[in-house]
Amino acid sequence: MFDRLSMPIIQGPMLGASDAALALAVSNVGALGSLAASNLPAPKLRETIAHVRAATDRPFAVNLFAIPPAEPAAADVSAAIDLLRPWRARYGLADQAIPNQWAEDFASQFDALVAEAPPAASFTFGLVTPEQVEVLQAKGVYVIGTATSVAEARAWAEVGADAICAQGAEAGGHRGTFLGLKKSTKIFIITGLL
């Protein structure tokens, strides 16, 4: 796949910024464009991958969040909303509504990814299984895992990823850390709070 790139550049995926148009623009100039697709339900993911494939003969990547379903405690959600309420008021934003869904269903997204088999797939915020890597590789998909630590890089190597992307705090001001957190650490993402 990389021998088809005329520029040694991989566009990093960023949810909310790296859409199909950007991925196409990057791929069509000879680099590897990346579609940040974690917010797409499986049918829309399939449709978008098919659209990108039809619009370019160049390689491209699709990025998903490899996260389990989120089910934060209601008290934690309320506390987060209360904490951010003054900031929302300061910037003239309406009160935060509690989302009906915290994230798309990764299992159905993964099935869509396998069905569409883009040239490359990257994952962040978690780890896929060796079996999932094998399924993608059998379909000709180049698998890229995102690591924020040596432990995460080793974990991606152990599941058989083709490449590992080292992610620092420079990546949008946050990192998709998934190994090495203390068990007492509570992490959840509330979209649209600010």
Coordinates of N, CA and C in Angstrom, one line a residue:
M1 N 0.8 -1.2 0.0 CA 0.0 0.0 0.0 C 0.9 1.3 0.0
F2 N 1.9 1.3 0.8 CA 2.7 2.5 1.0 C 3.5 2.8 -0.3
D3 N 3.7 1.8 -1.1 CA 4.5 2.0 -2.3 C 3.6 2.8 -3.3
R4 N 2.3 3.0 -3.1 CA 1.4 3.7 -3.9 C 1.3 5.2 -3.5
L5 N 2.0 5.6 -2.4 CA 2.0 6.9 -1.9 C 3.2 7.7 -2.6
S6 N 2.9 8.9 -3.1 CA 4.0 9.7 -3.7 C 4.6 10.6 -2.6
M7 N 3.9 10.8 -1.5 CA 4.4 11.6 -0.4 C 4.5 10.7 0.9
P8 N 5.5 10.8 1.7 CA 5.6 10.0 2.9 C 4.9 10.7 4.1
I9 N 3.6 10.9 3.8 CA 2.8 11.6 4.9 C 1.5 10.8 5.1
I10 N 1.2 10.7 6.4 CA 0.0 10.1 6.8 C -0.8 11.1 7.6
Q11 N -2.0 11.5 7.1 CA -2.8 12.5 7.8 C -3.4 11.9 9.0
G12 N -3.1 12.4 10.2 CA -3.7 11.9 11.4 C -5.2 12.2 11.5
P13 N -6.0 11.2 11.9 CA -7.4 11.4 12.0 C -7.8 12.1 13.3
M14 N -8.7 13.0 13.1 CA -9.2 13.7 14.3 C -10.7 13.9 14.2
L15 N -11.4 13.2 15.1 CA -12.9 13.2 15.0 C -13.4 14.7 15.0
G16 N -14.3 15.0 14.1 CA -14.9 16.3 14.0 C -14.1 17.2 13.0
A17 N -12.9 16.7 12.5 CA -12.2 17.5 11.6 C -11.8 16.7 10.4
S18 N -11.6 15.4 10.5 CA -11.0 14.6 9.4 C -12.2 13.8 8.7
D19 N -12.9 14.5 7.9 CA -14.1 13.9 7.2 C -13.7 13.3 5.9
A20 N -14.6 12.8 5.1 CA -14.3 12.2 3.8 C -13.7 13.2 2.9
A21 N -14.1 14.4 2.9 CA -13.5 15.4 2.0 C -12.0 15.6 2.2
L22 N -11.7 15.7 3.5 CA -10.3 15.9 3.9 C -9.5 14.6 3.5
A23 N -10.0 13.5 3.9 CA -9.3 12.2 3.6 C -9.0 12.1 2.1
L24 N -10.1 12.5 1.3 CA -9.9 12.4 -0.2 C -8.9 13.4 -0.7
A25 N -8.9 14.6 -0.2 CA -8.0 15.6 -0.6 C -6.6 15.2 -0.4
V26 N -6.3 14.6 0.8 CA -5.0 14.2 1.2 C -4.6 13.0 0.3
S27 N -5.4 12.0 0.2 CA -5.1 10.8 -0.6 C -4.9 11.2 -2.1
N28 N -5.7 12.1 -2.6 CA -5.6 12.4 -4.0 C -4.3 13.2 -4.4
V29 N -3.6 13.8 -3.4 CA -2.3 14.4 -3.7 C -1.2 13.5 -3.4
G30 N -1.4 12.2 -3.0 CA -0.4 11.2 -2.9 C 0.0 10.8 -1.5
A31 N -0.6 11.4 -0.5 CA -0.3 11.0 0.9 C -1.4 10.0 1.3
L32 N -1.4 9.6 2.6 CA -2.4 8.7 3.1 C -3.5 9.5 3.8
G33 N -4.6 9.7 3.3 CA -5.7 10.4 4.0 C -6.4 9.5 5.0
S34 N -6.9 10.1 6.0 CA -7.5 9.3 7.1 C -8.9 9.8 7.4
L35 N -9.9 9.0 7.4 CA -11.2 9.3 7.7 C -11.5 9.0 9.2
A36 N -11.8 10.0 10.0 CA -12.1 9.8 11.4 C -13.6 9.4 11.5
A37 N -13.9 8.2 11.8 CA -15.2 7.7 11.6 C -15.9 7.1 12.8
S38 N -15.3 7.4 14.0 CA -15.9 6.8 15.2 C -17.3 7.3 15.5
N39 N -17.7 8.4 15.0 CA -19.0 8.9 15.3 C -20.1 8.4 14.2
L40 N -19.7 7.5 13.3 CA -20.6 7.1 12.3 C -21.2 5.7 12.7
P41 N -22.5 5.6 12.6 CA -23.2 4.3 12.8 C -22.8 3.4 11.7
A42 N -22.8 2.1 11.9 CA -22.4 1.2 10.9 C -22.9 1.4 9.5
P43 N -24.2 1.6 9.2 CA -24.6 1.9 7.8 C -24.0 3.1 7.2
K44 N -23.9 4.2 8.0 CA -23.2 5.4 7.5 C -21.7 5.2 7.2
L45 N -21.1 4.4 8.1 CA -19.7 4.1 7.9 C -19.5 3.4 6.6
R46 N -20.3 2.4 6.3 CA -20.2 1.6 5.1 C -20.4 2.6 3.9
E47 N -21.4 3.4 4.0 CA -21.7 4.4 2.9 C -20.5 5.3 2.7
T48 N -19.9 5.8 3.7 CA -18.8 6.8 3.6 C -17.6 6.1 3.1
I49 N -17.3 4.9 3.5 CA -16.1 4.2 3.0 C -16.3 4.0 1.5
A50 N -17.5 3.5 1.1 CA -17.8 3.3 -0.3 C -17.6 4.6 -1.1
H51 N -18.1 5.7 -0.6 CA -18.0 7.0 -1.2 C -16.5 7.4 -1.4
V52 N -15.7 7.2 -0.4 CA -14.2 7.5 -0.5 C -13.6 6.6 -1.6
R53 N -13.9 5.3 -1.5 CA -13.3 4.4 -2.4 C -13.7 4.7 -3.9
A54 N -14.9 5.2 -4.1 CA -15.4 5.5 -5.5 C -14.7 6.8 -6.0
A55 N -14.3 7.7 -5.0 CA -13.8 9.0 -5.4 C -12.3 9.0 -5.5
T56 N -11.6 7.9 -5.2 CA -10.1 7.9 -5.4 C -9.6 6.5 -5.7
D57 N -8.5 6.5 -6.4 CA -7.9 5.2 -6.7 C -6.7 5.0 -5.8
R58 N -6.5 6.0 -4.8 CA -5.4 6.0 -3.9 C -5.7 5.4 -2.6
P59 N -4.7 4.9 -1.8 CA -5.0 4.3 -0.5 C -5.5 5.4 0.5
F60 N -6.3 4.9 1.4 CA -6.8 5.8 2.5 C -7.0 4.9 3.7
A61 N -7.2 5.6 4.9 CA -7.3 4.8 6.1 C -8.7 5.3 6.8
V62 N -9.2 4.4 7.6 CA -10.4 4.7 8.4 C -10.0 4.5 9.8
N63 N -10.3 5.4 10.7 CA -10.0 5.4 12.1 C -11.3 5.2 12.9
L64 N -11.2 4.2 13.9 CA -12.3 4.0 14.8 C -11.7 4.0 16.3
F65 N -12.6 4.4 17.2 CA -12.3 4.3 18.6 C -12.6 2.8 19.0
A66 N -11.6 2.1 19.5 CA -11.7 0.7 20.0 C -12.1 0.8 21.5
I67 N -13.3 1.2 21.7 CA -13.8 1.3 23.1 C -15.0 0.5 23.4
P68 N -15.1 0.0 24.6 CA -16.2 -0.8 25.0 C -17.4 0.2 25.2
P69 N -18.6 -0.3 25.2 CA -19.8 0.6 25.4 C -19.6 1.3 26.7
A70 N -19.9 2.6 26.7 CA -19.8 3.5 27.9 C -21.1 3.5 28.7
E71 N -21.0 3.3 30.0 CA -22.2 3.3 30.8 C -21.8 4.0 32.1
P72 N -21.6 5.3 32.0 CA -21.2 6.1 33.2 C -22.3 6.1 34.2
A73 N -22.0 6.2 35.5 CA -23.0 6.3 36.5 C -23.7 7.7 36.4
A74 N -25.0 7.7 36.6 CA -25.7 8.9 36.5 C -25.2 10.0 37.4
A75 N -24.7 9.7 38.6 CA -24.1 10.7 39.5 C -22.9 11.3 38.9
D76 N -22.0 10.5 38.2 CA -20.8 11.0 37.6 C -21.2 12.0 36.5
V77 N -22.2 11.6 35.7 CA -22.6 12.5 34.6 C -23.2 13.8 35.1
S78 N -24.0 13.7 36.1 CA -24.6 14.9 36.7 C -23.5 15.8 37.3
A79 N -22.5 15.2 37.9 CA -21.4 16.0 38.5 C -20.6 16.7 37.4
A80 N -20.3 16.0 36.3 CA -19.6 16.6 35.2 C -20.4 17.7 34.6
I81 N -21.7 17.5 34.4 CA -22.6 18.6 33.9 C -22.6 19.8 34.8
D82 N -22.7 19.5 36.1 CA -22.6 20.6 37.1 C -21.3 21.4 37.1
L83 N -20.2 20.7 36.9 CA -18.9 21.3 36.9 C -18.7 22.2 35.7
L84 N -19.3 21.8 34.5 CA -19.2 22.6 33.3 C -20.3 23.6 33.1
R85 N -21.3 23.6 33.9 CA -22.4 24.5 33.8 C -22.0 26.0 33.8
P86 N -21.1 26.5 34.7 CA -20.6 27.8 34.7 C -19.9 28.2 33.4
W87 N -19.2 27.3 32.8 CA -18.4 27.5 31.6 C -19.4 27.7 30.4
R88 N -20.4 26.8 30.4 CA -21.4 26.9 29.3 C -22.1 28.3 29.4
A89 N -22.5 28.7 30.7 CA -23.2 30.0 30.9 C -22.3 31.1 30.4
R90 N -21.0 31.0 30.8 CA -20.0 32.1 30.4 C -20.0 32.3 28.9
Y91 N -20.1 31.2 28.2 CA -20.0 31.3 26.7 C -21.3 31.3 26.0
G92 N -22.4 31.5 26.8 CA -23.7 31.6 26.2 C -24.3 30.3 25.6
L93 N -23.8 29.2 26.1 CA -24.3 27.9 25.6 C -25.5 27.4 26.4
A94 N -26.4 26.7 25.8 CA -27.5 26.2 26.5 C -27.1 25.1 27.5
D95 N -28.0 24.8 28.4 CA -27.7 23.7 29.4 C -27.4 22.4 28.6
Q96 N -26.5 21.6 29.1 CA -26.2 20.3 28.5 C -27.3 19.3 28.7
A97 N -27.7 18.7 27.6 CA -28.6 17.6 27.6 C -27.8 16.3 27.8
I98 N -28.3 15.3 28.5 CA -27.6 14.0 28.6 C -27.9 13.2 27.3
P99 N -26.8 12.8 26.7 CA -26.9 12.1 25.4 C -27.7 10.8 25.6
N100 N -28.4 10.4 24.5 CA -29.1 9.1 24.5 C -28.1 7.9 24.3
Q101 N -26.9 8.2 23.7 CA -25.9 7.2 23.4 C -24.6 7.9 23.6
W102 N -23.6 7.2 24.2 CA -22.3 7.8 24.5 C -21.4 7.6 23.4
A103 N -21.5 6.5 22.6 CA -20.6 6.2 21.5 C -21.3 5.2 20.6
E104 N -20.9 5.2 19.4 CA -21.4 4.2 18.4 C -21.0 2.8 18.9
D105 N -21.7 1.8 18.5 CA -21.4 0.4 18.8 C -20.2 -0.1 18.0
F106 N -19.1 -0.3 18.7 CA -17.9 -0.6 18.1 C -18.0 -2.0 17.3
A107 N -18.7 -2.9 17.9 CA -18.8 -4.2 17.2 C -19.5 -4.1 15.9
S108 N -20.5 -3.3 15.8 CA -21.2 -3.2 14.4 C -20.3 -2.3 13.5
Q109 N -19.6 -1.3 14.1 CA -18.7 -0.6 13.2 C -17.6 -1.5 12.7
F110 N -17.1 -2.4 13.6 CA -16.0 -3.3 13.1 C -16.5 -4.2 12.0
D111 N -17.7 -4.7 12.1 CA -18.3 -5.5 11.1 C -18.4 -4.8 9.8
A112 N -18.8 -3.5 9.8 CA -18.9 -2.6 8.6 C -17.5 -2.4 8.0
L113 N -16.5 -2.2 8.9 CA -15.1 -2.0 8.4 C -14.6 -3.3 7.7
V114 N -14.9 -4.5 8.2 CA -14.5 -5.7 7.6 C -15.2 -5.8 6.3
A115 N -16.5 -5.5 6.2 CA -17.3 -5.7 5.0 C -16.8 -4.8 3.9
E116 N -16.4 -3.5 4.3 CA -15.9 -2.6 3.3 C -14.4 -2.7 3.0
A117 N -13.6 -3.2 3.9 CA -12.2 -3.5 3.7 C -11.4 -2.3 3.1
P118 N -11.3 -1.2 3.8 CA -10.5 -0.1 3.3 C -9.1 -0.5 3.2
P119 N -8.2 0.2 2.5 CA -6.8 -0.1 2.4 C -6.1 -0.2 3.8
A120 N -6.5 0.7 4.7 CA -5.9 0.7 6.0 C -7.0 1.1 7.1
A121 N -6.8 0.6 8.3 CA -7.6 0.9 9.4 C -6.8 1.2 10.6
S122 N -7.1 2.3 11.3 CA -6.4 2.6 12.5 C -7.3 2.7 13.7
F123 N -6.8 2.4 14.9 CA -7.6 2.4 16.1 C -7.0 3.2 17.2
T124 N -7.8 3.8 18.0 CA -7.3 4.6 19.1 C -8.2 4.4 20.3
F125 N -7.8 4.8 21.5 CA -8.5 4.7 22.8 C -8.7 3.2 23.2
G126 N -8.1 2.3 22.6 CA -8.2 0.9 23.0 C -7.5 0.0 22.0
L127 N -7.7 -1.3 22.3 CA -7.0 -2.4 21.6 C -8.0 -3.3 21.0
V128 N -7.7 -3.8 19.8 CA -8.6 -4.8 19.2 C -7.9 -6.2 19.5
T129 N -8.6 -7.2 19.2 CA -8.1 -8.6 19.5 C -7.2 -9.1 18.4
P130 N -6.4 -10.1 18.7 CA -5.6 -10.7 17.6 C -6.5 -11.3 16.5
E131 N -7.6 -11.8 16.9 CA -8.6 -12.4 15.9 C -9.1 -11.2 15.0
Q132 N -9.4 -10.1 15.6 CA -9.9 -9.0 14.8 C -8.8 -8.5 13.8
V133 N -7.6 -8.4 14.3 CA -6.5 -8.0 13.4 C -6.4 -9.0 12.2
E134 N -6.4 -10.3 12.6 CA -6.3 -11.4 11.5 C -7.4 -11.2 10.5
V135 N -8.6 -11.0 10.9 CA -9.8 -10.8 10.0 C -9.5 -9.7 9.1
L136 N -9.1 -8.5 9.6 CA -8.8 -7.4 8.7 C -7.7 -7.7 7.8
Q137 N -6.6 -8.2 8.3 CA -5.4 -8.5 7.4 C -5.8 -9.5 6.3
A138 N -6.7 -10.5 6.6 CA -7.1 -11.5 5.6 C -7.9 -10.8 4.5
K139 N -8.5 -9.6 4.8 CA -9.2 -8.9 3.8 C -8.3 -7.8 3.1
G140 N -7.0 -7.9 3.4 CA -6.0 -6.9 2.8 C -5.9 -5.6 3.5
V141 N -6.5 -5.5 4.7 CA -6.5 -4.2 5.4 C -5.2 -4.1 6.2
Y142 N -4.5 -3.0 6.1 CA -3.3 -2.7 6.8 C -3.7 -2.1 8.2
V143 N -3.3 -2.7 9.3 CA -3.8 -2.4 10.6 C -2.8 -1.6 11.4
I144 N -3.3 -0.4 11.8 CA -2.5 0.6 12.6 C -3.1 0.8 14.0
G145 N -2.3 0.5 15.0 CA -2.7 0.8 16.4 C -2.1 2.0 16.9
T146 N -2.8 2.8 17.7 CA -2.3 4.0 18.3 C -1.9 3.7 19.8
A147 N -0.7 4.1 20.1 CA -0.1 3.9 21.4 C 0.4 5.2 22.0
T148 N 0.1 5.3 23.3 CA 0.6 6.5 24.1 C 1.6 6.1 25.1
S149 N 2.1 4.9 25.1 CA 3.1 4.4 26.0 C 3.8 3.2 25.4
V150 N 4.9 2.8 26.0 CA 5.6 1.6 25.5 C 4.7 0.4 25.8
A151 N 4.0 0.4 26.9 CA 3.2 -0.8 27.2 C 2.1 -0.9 26.1
E152 N 1.5 0.2 25.7 CA 0.5 0.1 24.7 C 1.1 -0.3 23.3
A153 N 2.3 0.2 23.0 CA 2.9 -0.2 21.8 C 3.2 -1.7 21.8
R154 N 3.6 -2.2 22.9 CA 3.9 -3.7 23.0 C 2.6 -4.5 22.9
A155 N 1.5 -3.9 23.4 CA 0.2 -4.6 23.3 C -0.2 -4.7 21.9
W156 N 0.0 -3.6 21.1 CA -0.4 -3.6 19.7 C 0.5 -4.6 18.9
A157 N 1.8 -4.6 19.3 CA 2.7 -5.6 18.6 C 2.2 -7.0 18.9
E158 N 1.8 -7.3 20.1 CA 1.3 -8.6 20.5 C 0.1 -9.0 19.8
V159 N -0.8 -8.1 19.5 CA -2.0 -8.5 18.7 C -1.8 -8.6 17.2
G160 N -0.6 -8.2 16.8 CA -0.3 -8.3 15.4 C -0.5 -7.1 14.4
A161 N -0.6 -5.9 15.0 CA -0.7 -4.8 14.2 C 0.4 -4.6 13.2
D162 N 0.1 -4.1 12.0 CA 1.1 -3.9 11.0 C 2.0 -2.7 11.3
A163 N 1.4 -1.7 12.0 CA 2.2 -0.5 12.3 C 1.6 0.1 13.6
I164 N 2.4 0.8 14.3 CA 2.0 1.5 15.6 C 2.3 3.0 15.4
C165 N 1.3 3.8 15.7 CA 1.4 5.2 15.7 C 1.6 5.7 17.2
A166 N 2.7 6.3 17.4 CA 3.0 6.9 18.7 C 2.3 8.2 18.8
Q167 N 1.5 8.3 19.9 CA 0.6 9.5 20.0 C 1.0 10.3 21.3
G168 N 1.4 11.5 21.2 CA 1.7 12.4 22.3 C 0.6 13.4 22.6
A169 N 0.8 14.2 23.6 CA -0.2 15.2 24.0 C -0.4 16.2 22.9
E170 N 0.5 16.3 21.9 CA 0.3 17.2 20.8 C -0.9 16.8 20.0
A171 N -1.4 15.6 20.1 CA -2.5 15.1 19.3 C -3.8 15.7 19.7
G172 N -4.1 16.9 19.4 CA -5.3 17.5 19.7 C -5.5 17.9 21.1
G173 N -4.4 17.9 21.9 CA -4.4 18.3 23.3 C -4.8 17.2 24.2
H174 N -5.0 16.0 23.7 CA -5.3 14.8 24.6 C -4.7 13.6 23.9
R175 N -4.7 12.5 24.7 CA -4.1 11.3 24.2 C -5.1 10.2 24.5
G176 N -5.2 9.2 23.6 CA -6.1 8.1 23.8 C -5.5 6.9 24.6
T177 N -5.0 7.3 25.8 CA -4.4 6.3 26.7 C -5.5 5.2 27.1
F178 N -5.0 4.0 27.1 CA -5.9 2.9 27.5 C -5.3 1.8 28.4
L179 N -4.0 1.9 28.6 CA -3.3 0.9 29.5 C -2.6 1.8 30.6
G180 N -2.5 1.2 31.8 CA -1.6 1.8 32.8 C -2.3 2.8 33.7
L181 N -3.6 3.0 33.5 CA -4.3 3.9 34.4 C -4.6 3.2 35.7
K182 N -4.7 3.9 36.8 CA -5.0 3.4 38.1 C -6.5 2.9 38.0
K183 N -6.8 1.8 38.7 CA -8.1 1.3 38.7 C -9.1 2.3 39.2
S184 N -8.7 3.2 40.0 CA -9.6 4.2 40.6 C -10.0 5.3 39.7
T185 N -9.2 5.4 38.6 CA -9.4 6.5 37.6 C -10.7 6.3 36.9
K186 N -11.6 7.3 36.9 CA -12.8 7.2 36.1 C -12.7 8.1 34.9
I187 N -12.9 7.5 33.7 CA -12.8 8.2 32.5 C -14.0 8.0 31.7
F188 N -14.6 9.1 31.2 CA -15.6 9.0 30.2 C -15.7 10.3 29.5
I189 N -16.1 10.3 28.3 CA -16.1 11.5 27.4 C -17.6 11.9 27.2
I190 N -17.8 13.2 27.5 CA -19.1 13.7 27.2 C -19.0 14.7 26.1
T191 N -19.6 14.3 25.0 CA -19.5 15.2 23.8 C -20.3 16.4 23.9
G192 N -19.9 17.5 23.4 CA -20.6 18.7 23.3 C -20.8 19.4 24.6
L193 N -20.0 19.2 25.6 CA -20.2 19.8 26.9 C -19.8 21.3 26.8
L194 N -18.8 21.6 26.1 CA -18.3 23.0 26.0 C -18.7 23.7 24.7

